Amino acid sequence: MTNTESQTTRRRLLKALAVLSGAALPAAAAQVTPRRAARIAVVLPRRSPYPALAETFMTGLTGSLDGQHVTVSAVQTGPAPRAAAEAARTALRDSPDLLVLLGDGLTRAAQPALLERPTPVLAAEFGVQRPDLHQPAPLALTVSLHSWEAEWAHARTLARHAGVYLLISHLDSGYDLPFAVTSGLQAGRGVLSGTALFDPAAPDHAALVRQVRESGAAHVHVLASGTGAATVGALRRAGFSVSAGGLTAPDLNVPRALAAASTSLLPVQALGFDTGRWISAALTGPLTPSAVHTALACAAVTGTRGTLSVDAHGVLRAPLTLLGAGKPQVLTPPNLLQLEPAGLRSGWLHTYLHA
């Protein structure tokens, strides 16, 4: 057979194979028809005393979502429960496949709207509200920074100091984090030498240093979400050992525990990133409400805080890690069921970190 005849025979064979393959195309195409993009609606605070709260969360969220298979819309809300419910109604009008609520207390505040339309809900929380894990919406799950538990577990390690002084910003004073610190110290048989409120925007560092010295404390724990870097620096220059809590920025270079194993992201950004990872892991099947909820409840996620998994209460759990004190140290969280219920309280009238 000549070379020309061989090429002609090969072309005929390829053409025959193409015809045979084409006959099967309609059935195969029906099996691989691309699914529409999943629609996610996010309810965010219109304003917040925490620096760039909504923007930071959305940076983390959109950075970990598959943009080709997910569309995201956002609705803003004020702090009052009525505003949260109305924002949820607005977000649900376009029938999203999943609703994300940023902030502690939003699920409860938006409950009337959530009961009107059966939509899977992810409550992205900071974990500083009352740590009861009950969610009032039937298809609600939670992803949290576990800040309350992290503060308790961190404070328990601080009990080794001769005395601990607690400095609290106005932003963190009305919530449960100060109670978490004092409860953790008690659990570790530590000594609380004193407490004081301070304004991170205009601190009187000389007075604060004097108060701490007079208390006899050897260590200062600063609760100042998103702020307090200048105060931390002043205390260290005065010779005190210092740790930080609240939604602390990662660049303070002091021991902190925010259930985050990553030192490169802001806590709220890590919360957004892990939320996006959770969504991406779950939205691979049917987009019916029950299927999405089931997929989320069964998902295991590798996020900024290590391997995360959903517990029996529908909370995406992250390991608690103490950072900035040498090698990262795994912390033991409190047994919330054994804590005195009367101590789990909040002084805030609205949803947390909304203003």
mmCIF file of C-alpha atoms in Angstrom:
data_model
loop_
_atom_site.group_PDB
_atom_site.id
_atom_site.type_symbol
_atom_site.label_atom_id
_atom_site.label_comp_id
_atom_site.label_asym_id
_atom_site.label_seq_id
_atom_site.Cartn_x
_atom_site.Cartn_y
_atom_site.Cartn_z
ATOM 1 C CA MET A 1 0.000 0.000 0.000
ATOM 2 C CA THR A 2 1.364 3.423 -0.952
ATOM 3 C CA ASN A 3 1.676 6.287 1.488
ATOM 4 C CA THR A 4 -1.181 8.132 -0.253
ATOM 5 C CA GLU A 5 -3.453 5.078 0.022
ATOM 6 C CA SER A 6 -2.569 4.713 3.732
ATOM 7 C CA GLN A 7 -3.508 8.343 4.429
ATOM 8 C CA THR A 8 -6.822 7.914 2.546
ATOM 9 C CA THR A 9 -7.682 4.781 4.539
ATOM 10 C CA ARG A 10 -6.880 6.575 7.847
ATOM 11 C CA ARG A 11 -9.107 9.503 6.891
ATOM 12 C CA ARG A 12 -11.993 7.139 6.061
ATOM 13 C CA LEU A 13 -11.579 5.355 9.415
ATOM 14 C CA LEU A 14 -11.581 8.617 11.372
ATOM 15 C CA LYS A 15 -14.653 9.796 9.492
ATOM 16 C CA ALA A 16 -16.492 6.559 10.275
ATOM 17 C CA LEU A 17 -15.595 6.853 13.966
ATOM 18 C CA ALA A 18 -16.834 10.442 13.997
ATOM 19 C CA VAL A 19 -20.178 9.379 12.532
ATOM 20 C CA LEU A 20 -20.546 6.592 15.106
ATOM 21 C CA SER A 21 -19.644 8.947 17.963
ATOM 22 C CA GLY A 22 -22.097 11.555 16.703
ATOM 23 C CA ALA A 23 -24.937 9.077 16.913
ATOM 24 C CA ALA A 24 -24.424 8.846 20.665
ATOM 25 C CA LEU A 25 -24.005 12.581 21.271
ATOM 26 C CA PRO A 26 -27.611 13.496 22.198
ATOM 27 C CA ALA A 27 -27.767 10.983 25.098
ATOM 28 C CA ALA A 28 -24.294 11.909 26.382
ATOM 29 C CA ALA A 29 -25.021 15.619 26.117
ATOM 30 C CA ALA A 30 -28.160 15.173 28.171
ATOM 31 C CA GLN A 31 -26.082 13.664 30.970
ATOM 32 C CA VAL A 32 -23.492 16.457 31.143
ATOM 33 C CA THR A 33 -25.758 19.486 30.680
ATOM 34 C CA PRO A 34 -24.118 22.153 32.860
ATOM 35 C CA ARG A 35 -26.072 23.064 35.968
ATOM 36 C CA ARG A 36 -27.052 26.693 36.406
ATOM 37 C CA ALA A 37 -24.951 28.807 38.739
ATOM 38 C CA ALA A 38 -25.970 28.638 42.386
ATOM 39 C CA ARG A 39 -27.400 31.888 43.725
ATOM 40 C CA ILE A 40 -26.158 33.113 47.115
ATOM 41 C CA ALA A 41 -27.602 36.126 48.929
ATOM 42 C CA VAL A 42 -25.682 37.746 51.789
ATOM 43 C CA VAL A 43 -27.133 40.052 54.466
ATOM 44 C CA LEU A 44 -24.439 42.421 55.745
ATOM 45 C CA PRO A 45 -24.358 45.244 58.313
ATOM 46 C CA ARG A 46 -24.804 48.682 56.771
ATOM 47 C CA ARG A 47 -22.420 50.137 59.350
ATOM 48 C CA SER A 48 -20.253 48.648 62.074
ATOM 49 C CA PRO A 49 -17.881 49.876 64.772
ATOM 50 C CA TYR A 50 -15.544 47.060 63.721
ATOM 51 C CA PRO A 51 -13.292 48.387 60.918
ATOM 52 C CA ALA A 52 -14.544 47.446 57.418
ATOM 53 C CA LEU A 53 -16.529 44.494 58.744
ATOM 54 C CA ALA A 54 -18.684 43.792 55.670
ATOM 55 C CA GLU A 55 -15.930 44.452 53.135
ATOM 56 C CA THR A 56 -13.458 42.228 54.977
ATOM 57 C CA PHE A 57 -15.932 39.353 55.198
ATOM 58 C CA MET A 58 -16.874 39.629 51.514
ATOM 59 C CA THR A 59 -13.194 39.655 50.501
ATOM 60 C CA GLY A 60 -12.743 36.310 52.214
ATOM 61 C CA LEU A 61 -16.039 34.895 50.930
ATOM 62 C CA THR A 62 -15.650 35.786 47.260
ATOM 63 C CA GLY A 63 -11.977 34.811 47.314
ATOM 64 C CA SER A 64 -12.839 31.202 48.123
ATOM 65 C CA LEU A 65 -15.980 30.736 45.992
ATOM 66 C CA ASP A 66 -15.967 29.290 42.502
ATOM 67 C CA GLY A 67 -17.050 32.348 40.534
ATOM 68 C CA GLN A 68 -18.017 30.311 37.476
ATOM 69 C CA HIS A 69 -20.637 28.306 39.377
ATOM 70 C CA VAL A 70 -21.867 30.822 41.969
ATOM 71 C CA THR A 71 -23.417 34.282 41.808
ATOM 72 C CA VAL A 72 -23.473 36.491 44.907
ATOM 73 C CA SER A 73 -25.801 39.356 45.796
ATOM 74 C CA ALA A 74 -25.752 41.460 48.952
ATOM 75 C CA VAL A 75 -28.340 43.308 51.038
ATOM 76 C CA GLN A 76 -27.486 45.678 53.888
ATOM 77 C CA THR A 77 -29.251 45.865 57.241
ATOM 78 C CA GLY A 78 -29.309 48.045 60.320
ATOM 79 C CA PRO A 79 -29.032 46.670 63.866
ATOM 80 C CA ALA A 80 -32.699 46.453 64.887
ATOM 81 C CA PRO A 81 -34.494 43.087 64.576
ATOM 82 C CA ARG A 82 -37.147 44.636 62.326
ATOM 83 C CA ALA A 83 -34.441 45.839 59.925
ATOM 84 C CA ALA A 84 -32.804 42.404 59.871
ATOM 85 C CA ALA A 85 -36.116 40.700 59.068
ATOM 86 C CA GLU A 86 -36.834 43.167 56.257
ATOM 87 C CA ALA A 87 -33.333 42.739 54.814
ATOM 88 C CA ALA A 88 -33.813 38.962 54.821
ATOM 89 C CA ARG A 89 -37.148 39.337 52.998
ATOM 90 C CA THR A 90 -35.491 41.518 50.391
ATOM 91 C CA ALA A 91 -32.670 39.002 49.928
ATOM 92 C CA LEU A 92 -35.142 36.113 49.595
ATOM 93 C CA ARG A 93 -37.288 37.772 46.914
ATOM 94 C CA ASP A 94 -35.001 36.508 44.160
ATOM 95 C CA SER A 95 -35.253 32.922 45.481
ATOM 96 C CA PRO A 96 -31.571 32.342 46.275
ATOM 97 C CA ASP A 97 -30.344 28.807 46.818
ATOM 98 C CA LEU A 98 -28.599 29.873 50.044
ATOM 99 C CA LEU A 99 -28.826 32.839 52.397
ATOM 100 C CA VAL A 100 -25.780 33.960 54.417
ATOM 101 C CA LEU A 101 -26.307 36.196 57.475
ATOM 102 C CA LEU A 102 -23.248 37.991 58.891
ATOM 103 C CA GLY A 103 -23.359 38.751 62.596
ATOM 104 C CA ASP A 104 -24.398 37.146 65.878
ATOM 105 C CA GLY A 105 -28.127 37.288 66.452
ATOM 106 C CA LEU A 106 -29.257 37.783 62.840
ATOM 107 C CA THR A 107 -30.882 34.374 62.505
ATOM 108 C CA ARG A 108 -33.063 35.046 65.517
ATOM 109 C CA ALA A 109 -33.812 38.620 64.444
ATOM 110 C CA ALA A 110 -34.721 37.552 60.897
ATOM 111 C CA GLN A 111 -36.777 34.537 62.009
ATOM 112 C CA PRO A 112 -40.160 35.858 60.766
ATOM 113 C CA ALA A 113 -38.786 36.179 57.222
ATOM 114 C CA LEU A 114 -36.930 32.863 57.329
ATOM 115 C CA LEU A 115 -40.068 30.963 58.282
ATOM 116 C CA GLU A 116 -41.948 32.393 55.295
ATOM 117 C CA ARG A 117 -39.679 30.804 52.687
ATOM 118 C CA PRO A 118 -37.800 27.491 53.223
ATOM 119 C CA THR A 119 -34.288 28.522 52.223
ATOM 120 C CA PRO A 120 -31.030 27.086 53.615
ATOM 121 C CA VAL A 121 -29.346 29.641 55.890
ATOM 122 C CA LEU A 122 -25.714 29.959 56.949
ATOM 123 C CA ALA A 123 -25.313 32.105 60.063
ATOM 124 C CA ALA A 124 -21.776 33.503 59.874
ATOM 125 C CA GLU A 125 -21.160 34.456 63.491
ATOM 126 C CA PHE A 126 -18.300 35.703 65.629
ATOM 127 C CA GLY A 127 -19.277 33.405 68.462
ATOM 128 C CA VAL A 128 -19.499 35.986 71.221
ATOM 129 C CA GLN A 129 -23.237 35.976 71.776
ATOM 130 C CA ARG A 130 -24.799 33.546 74.247
ATOM 131 C CA PRO A 131 -23.216 30.274 73.203
ATOM 132 C CA ASP A 132 -26.489 28.379 72.940
ATOM 133 C CA LEU A 133 -26.365 26.447 69.706
ATOM 134 C CA HIS A 134 -30.082 26.348 68.938
ATOM 135 C CA GLN A 135 -31.034 27.940 65.631
ATOM 136 C CA PRO A 136 -34.660 29.058 65.249
ATOM 137 C CA ALA A 137 -34.855 28.585 61.455
ATOM 138 C CA PRO A 138 -35.540 25.039 60.198
ATOM 139 C CA LEU A 139 -32.767 24.999 57.561
ATOM 140 C CA ALA A 140 -30.171 27.077 59.463
ATOM 141 C CA LEU A 141 -26.550 26.087 60.075
ATOM 142 C CA THR A 142 -23.732 28.077 61.661
ATOM 143 C CA VAL A 143 -20.120 28.917 60.869
ATOM 144 C CA SER A 144 -18.370 30.709 63.717
ATOM 145 C CA LEU A 145 -15.091 32.194 64.856
ATOM 146 C CA HIS A 146 -15.838 30.630 68.273
ATOM 147 C CA SER A 147 -14.579 33.808 69.939
ATOM 148 C CA TRP A 148 -16.349 33.176 73.255
ATOM 149 C CA GLU A 149 -14.847 29.710 73.542
ATOM 150 C CA ALA A 150 -11.447 30.913 72.344
ATOM 151 C CA GLU A 151 -11.350 33.641 75.009
ATOM 152 C CA TRP A 152 -12.275 31.161 77.731
ATOM 153 C CA ALA A 153 -9.651 28.643 76.622
ATOM 154 C CA HIS A 154 -6.983 31.349 76.229
ATOM 155 C CA ALA A 155 -7.711 32.822 79.658
ATOM 156 C CA ARG A 156 -7.357 29.406 81.226
ATOM 157 C CA THR A 157 -3.750 29.305 79.982
ATOM 158 C CA LEU A 158 -3.156 32.799 81.434
ATOM 159 C CA ALA A 159 -3.869 31.485 84.930
ATOM 160 C CA ARG A 160 -0.181 30.597 85.273
ATOM 161 C CA HIS A 161 0.634 34.312 85.694
ATOM 162 C CA ALA A 162 0.784 35.777 89.189
ATOM 163 C CA GLY A 163 -2.063 38.118 88.294
ATOM 164 C CA VAL A 164 -3.949 39.122 85.124
ATOM 165 C CA TYR A 165 -5.331 42.597 84.440
ATOM 166 C CA LEU A 166 -8.187 42.844 81.915
ATOM 167 C CA LEU A 167 -8.440 45.930 79.686
ATOM 168 C CA ILE A 168 -11.715 46.176 77.767
ATOM 169 C CA SER A 169 -12.629 48.512 74.932
ATOM 170 C CA HIS A 170 -16.102 50.047 74.854
ATOM 171 C CA LEU A 171 -16.921 47.903 71.813
ATOM 172 C CA ASP A 172 -16.230 44.675 73.704
ATOM 173 C CA SER A 173 -17.526 45.720 77.132
ATOM 174 C CA GLY A 174 -21.231 45.025 76.768
ATOM 175 C CA TYR A 175 -20.940 41.503 75.456
ATOM 176 C CA ASP A 176 -19.881 38.145 76.788
ATOM 177 C CA LEU A 177 -16.146 38.160 76.079
ATOM 178 C CA PRO A 178 -15.140 39.751 79.416
ATOM 179 C CA PHE A 179 -17.185 37.089 81.194
ATOM 180 C CA ALA A 180 -15.501 34.386 79.085
ATOM 181 C CA VAL A 181 -12.073 35.659 80.191
ATOM 182 C CA THR A 182 -12.940 35.784 83.885
ATOM 183 C CA SER A 183 -14.609 32.360 83.703
ATOM 184 C CA GLY A 184 -11.566 30.856 81.990
ATOM 185 C CA LEU A 185 -9.251 32.338 84.602
ATOM 186 C CA GLN A 186 -11.380 30.838 87.366
ATOM 187 C CA ALA A 187 -11.296 27.442 85.653
ATOM 188 C CA GLY A 188 -7.496 27.605 85.676
ATOM 189 C CA ARG A 189 -7.407 28.853 89.296
ATOM 190 C CA GLY A 190 -5.929 32.121 88.148
ATOM 191 C CA VAL A 191 -6.103 35.576 89.733
ATOM 192 C CA LEU A 192 -7.920 38.534 88.153
ATOM 193 C CA SER A 193 -6.034 41.536 89.534
ATOM 194 C CA GLY A 194 -8.358 44.152 88.072
ATOM 195 C CA THR A 195 -10.353 45.388 85.083
ATOM 196 C CA ALA A 196 -10.714 48.727 83.333
ATOM 197 C CA LEU A 197 -12.539 50.179 80.340
ATOM 198 C CA PHE A 198 -10.549 52.217 77.832
ATOM 199 C CA ASP A 199 -11.104 54.036 74.569
ATOM 200 C CA PRO A 200 -8.681 52.665 71.937
ATOM 201 C CA ALA A 201 -9.192 55.793 69.832
ATOM 202 C CA ALA A 202 -7.937 58.113 72.610
ATOM 203 C CA PRO A 203 -6.249 56.014 75.307
ATOM 204 C CA ASP A 204 -4.520 57.497 78.350
ATOM 205 C CA HIS A 205 -1.584 55.115 78.361
ATOM 206 C CA ALA A 206 0.120 56.654 81.380
ATOM 207 C CA ALA A 207 -3.001 56.167 83.487
ATOM 208 C CA LEU A 208 -3.510 52.620 82.215
ATOM 209 C CA VAL A 209 0.089 51.650 83.015
ATOM 210 C CA ARG A 210 -0.255 53.144 86.493
ATOM 211 C CA GLN A 211 -3.496 51.217 87.152
ATOM 212 C CA VAL A 212 -1.954 47.934 86.098
ATOM 213 C CA ARG A 213 1.160 48.509 88.235
ATOM 214 C CA GLU A 214 -0.912 49.371 91.289
ATOM 215 C CA SER A 215 -2.934 46.162 90.854
ATOM 216 C CA GLY A 216 0.193 44.029 91.087
ATOM 217 C CA ALA A 217 -0.657 42.186 87.864
ATOM 218 C CA ALA A 218 2.130 40.547 85.906
ATOM 219 C CA HIS A 219 0.149 40.164 82.701
ATOM 220 C CA VAL A 220 -2.384 42.271 80.764
ATOM 221 C CA HIS A 221 -5.077 40.851 78.506
ATOM 222 C CA VAL A 222 -6.520 43.409 76.071
ATOM 223 C CA LEU A 223 -10.015 42.957 74.631
ATOM 224 C CA ALA A 224 -10.239 45.462 71.789
ATOM 225 C CA SER A 225 -11.743 44.122 68.576
ATOM 226 C CA GLY A 226 -9.928 45.439 65.528
ATOM 227 C CA THR A 227 -8.049 48.109 67.483
ATOM 228 C CA GLY A 228 -5.743 48.515 70.458
ATOM 229 C CA ALA A 229 -2.375 48.168 68.721
ATOM 230 C CA ALA A 230 -1.064 51.394 70.300
ATOM 231 C CA THR A 231 -2.169 50.286 73.766
ATOM 232 C CA VAL A 232 -0.575 46.864 73.360
ATOM 233 C CA GLY A 233 2.686 48.573 72.370
ATOM 234 C CA ALA A 234 2.591 50.963 75.338
ATOM 235 C CA LEU A 235 2.021 48.130 77.800
ATOM 236 C CA ARG A 236 4.876 46.087 76.388
ATOM 237 C CA ARG A 237 7.222 49.060 76.556
ATOM 238 C CA ALA A 238 6.212 49.434 80.214
ATOM 239 C CA GLY A 239 7.488 45.914 80.841
ATOM 240 C CA PHE A 240 4.253 43.929 80.999
ATOM 241 C CA SER A 241 3.580 40.696 79.189
ATOM 242 C CA VAL A 242 0.501 41.211 77.003
ATOM 243 C CA SER A 243 -2.033 39.081 75.157
ATOM 244 C CA ALA A 244 -4.968 40.197 73.039
ATOM 245 C CA GLY A 245 -8.514 39.027 72.397
ATOM 246 C CA GLY A 246 -11.703 39.971 70.658
ATOM 247 C CA LEU A 247 -11.602 40.111 66.867
ATOM 248 C CA THR A 248 -7.928 40.933 67.012
ATOM 249 C CA ALA A 249 -5.881 41.876 63.954
ATOM 250 C CA PRO A 250 -3.133 39.363 63.157
ATOM 251 C CA ASP A 251 -0.273 41.880 63.226
ATOM 252 C CA LEU A 252 -0.184 42.660 66.972
ATOM 253 C CA ASN A 253 2.541 40.051 67.536
ATOM 254 C CA VAL A 254 1.149 38.985 70.909
ATOM 255 C CA PRO A 255 -0.510 35.729 72.012
ATOM 256 C CA ARG A 256 -4.091 35.505 70.808
ATOM 257 C CA ALA A 257 -6.706 32.812 70.225
ATOM 258 C CA LEU A 258 -9.393 33.210 67.605
ATOM 259 C CA ALA A 259 -9.832 29.633 66.431
ATOM 260 C CA ALA A 260 -7.663 30.600 63.474
ATOM 261 C CA ALA A 261 -4.544 28.719 62.482
ATOM 262 C CA SER A 262 -3.673 31.293 59.833
ATOM 263 C CA THR A 263 -1.667 34.376 60.768
ATOM 264 C CA SER A 264 -2.094 36.057 57.376
ATOM 265 C CA LEU A 265 -5.822 36.867 57.434
ATOM 266 C CA LEU A 266 -7.966 39.137 59.549
ATOM 267 C CA PRO A 267 -10.345 37.067 61.698
ATOM 268 C CA VAL A 268 -13.438 38.302 59.842
ATOM 269 C CA GLN A 269 -11.724 37.609 56.516
ATOM 270 C CA ALA A 270 -10.935 34.074 57.691
ATOM 271 C CA LEU A 271 -14.609 33.658 58.622
ATOM 272 C CA GLY A 272 -15.617 34.715 55.101
ATOM 273 C CA PHE A 273 -13.031 32.453 53.477
ATOM 274 C CA ASP A 274 -14.107 29.389 55.458
ATOM 275 C CA THR A 275 -17.759 30.178 54.723
ATOM 276 C CA GLY A 276 -16.951 30.212 51.012
ATOM 277 C CA ARG A 277 -15.043 26.939 51.292
ATOM 278 C CA TRP A 278 -18.026 25.363 53.046
ATOM 279 C CA ILE A 279 -20.404 26.585 50.348
ATOM 280 C CA SER A 280 -18.128 25.391 47.538
ATOM 281 C CA ALA A 281 -17.843 21.940 49.126
ATOM 282 C CA ALA A 282 -21.624 21.614 49.389
ATOM 283 C CA LEU A 283 -23.020 23.162 46.196
ATOM 284 C CA THR A 284 -22.034 20.368 43.835
ATOM 285 C CA GLY A 285 -25.345 18.524 43.635
ATOM 286 C CA PRO A 286 -29.032 19.444 43.230
ATOM 287 C CA LEU A 287 -29.996 22.957 44.275
ATOM 288 C CA THR A 288 -33.217 22.125 46.083
ATOM 289 C CA PRO A 289 -33.443 23.495 49.638
ATOM 290 C CA SER A 290 -33.323 20.074 51.293
ATOM 291 C CA ALA A 291 -30.419 18.884 49.111
ATOM 292 C CA VAL A 292 -28.351 22.024 49.789
ATOM 293 C CA HIS A 293 -29.021 21.824 53.541
ATOM 294 C CA THR A 294 -28.094 18.133 53.658
ATOM 295 C CA ALA A 295 -24.912 18.710 51.643
ATOM 296 C CA LEU A 296 -23.840 21.502 53.994
ATOM 297 C CA ALA A 297 -24.585 19.395 57.087
ATOM 298 C CA CYS A 298 -22.450 16.522 55.770
ATOM 299 C CA ALA A 299 -19.519 18.522 54.393
ATOM 300 C CA ALA A 300 -15.939 18.420 55.663
ATOM 301 C CA VAL A 301 -13.944 21.518 54.834
ATOM 302 C CA THR A 302 -10.270 22.424 54.722
ATOM 303 C CA GLY A 303 -10.127 26.131 55.495
ATOM 304 C CA THR A 304 -7.870 28.740 57.032
ATOM 305 C CA ARG A 305 -8.346 27.086 60.440
ATOM 306 C CA GLY A 306 -7.500 23.543 59.448
ATOM 307 C CA THR A 307 -9.999 20.727 58.929
ATOM 308 C CA LEU A 308 -13.512 21.858 59.802
ATOM 309 C CA SER A 309 -16.533 19.608 60.280
ATOM 310 C CA VAL A 310 -20.190 20.043 61.168
ATOM 311 C CA ASP A 311 -21.234 18.931 64.651
ATOM 312 C CA ALA A 312 -24.588 17.541 65.801
ATOM 313 C CA HIS A 313 -25.882 21.089 66.399
ATOM 314 C CA GLY A 314 -25.228 22.173 62.813
ATOM 315 C CA VAL A 315 -22.145 24.242 63.670
ATOM 316 C CA LEU A 316 -19.024 24.107 61.501
ATOM 317 C CA ARG A 317 -16.415 23.469 64.177
ATOM 318 C CA ALA A 318 -12.840 24.706 63.984
ATOM 319 C CA PRO A 319 -9.971 23.768 66.294
ATOM 320 C CA LEU A 320 -9.008 26.433 68.840
ATOM 321 C CA THR A 321 -5.367 27.455 68.490
ATOM 322 C CA LEU A 322 -3.241 29.811 70.569
ATOM 323 C CA LEU A 323 -0.918 31.812 68.317
ATOM 324 C CA GLY A 324 1.962 34.198 68.911
ATOM 325 C CA ALA A 325 3.448 32.353 71.891
ATOM 326 C CA GLY A 326 6.003 30.192 70.122
ATOM 327 C CA LYS A 327 4.725 27.027 68.509
ATOM 328 C CA PRO A 328 0.936 27.115 67.915
ATOM 329 C CA GLN A 329 -0.822 25.448 70.845
ATOM 330 C CA VAL A 330 -4.103 23.545 70.565
ATOM 331 C CA LEU A 331 -6.558 24.760 73.203
ATOM 332 C CA THR A 332 -9.275 22.796 74.989
ATOM 333 C CA PRO A 333 -12.661 24.538 74.654
ATOM 334 C CA PRO A 334 -15.052 24.809 77.595
ATOM 335 C CA ASN A 335 -17.916 22.390 78.075
ATOM 336 C CA LEU A 336 -20.697 24.895 77.497
ATOM 337 C CA LEU A 337 -23.338 22.636 79.002
ATOM 338 C CA GLN A 338 -21.575 22.712 82.378
ATOM 339 C CA LEU A 339 -21.317 26.495 82.604
ATOM 340 C CA GLU A 340 -23.786 28.386 84.738
ATOM 341 C CA PRO A 341 -26.592 29.529 82.381
ATOM 342 C CA ALA A 342 -27.073 32.764 84.316
ATOM 343 C CA GLY A 343 -23.552 33.806 83.369
ATOM 344 C CA LEU A 344 -24.180 33.544 79.637
ATOM 345 C CA ARG A 345 -25.533 36.993 79.127
ATOM 346 C CA SER A 346 -25.354 39.905 76.727
ATOM 347 C CA GLY A 347 -25.715 43.604 77.288
ATOM 348 C CA TRP A 348 -26.356 44.373 73.617
ATOM 349 C CA LEU A 349 -29.895 45.185 72.525
ATOM 350 C CA HIS A 350 -29.235 44.646 68.809
ATOM 351 C CA THR A 351 -27.327 42.255 66.604
ATOM 352 C CA TYR A 352 -23.638 42.172 67.450
ATOM 353 C CA LEU A 353 -21.213 44.514 65.641
ATOM 354 C CA HIS A 354 -23.989 46.248 63.671
ATOM 355 C CA ALA A 355 -24.470 49.957 64.212
#
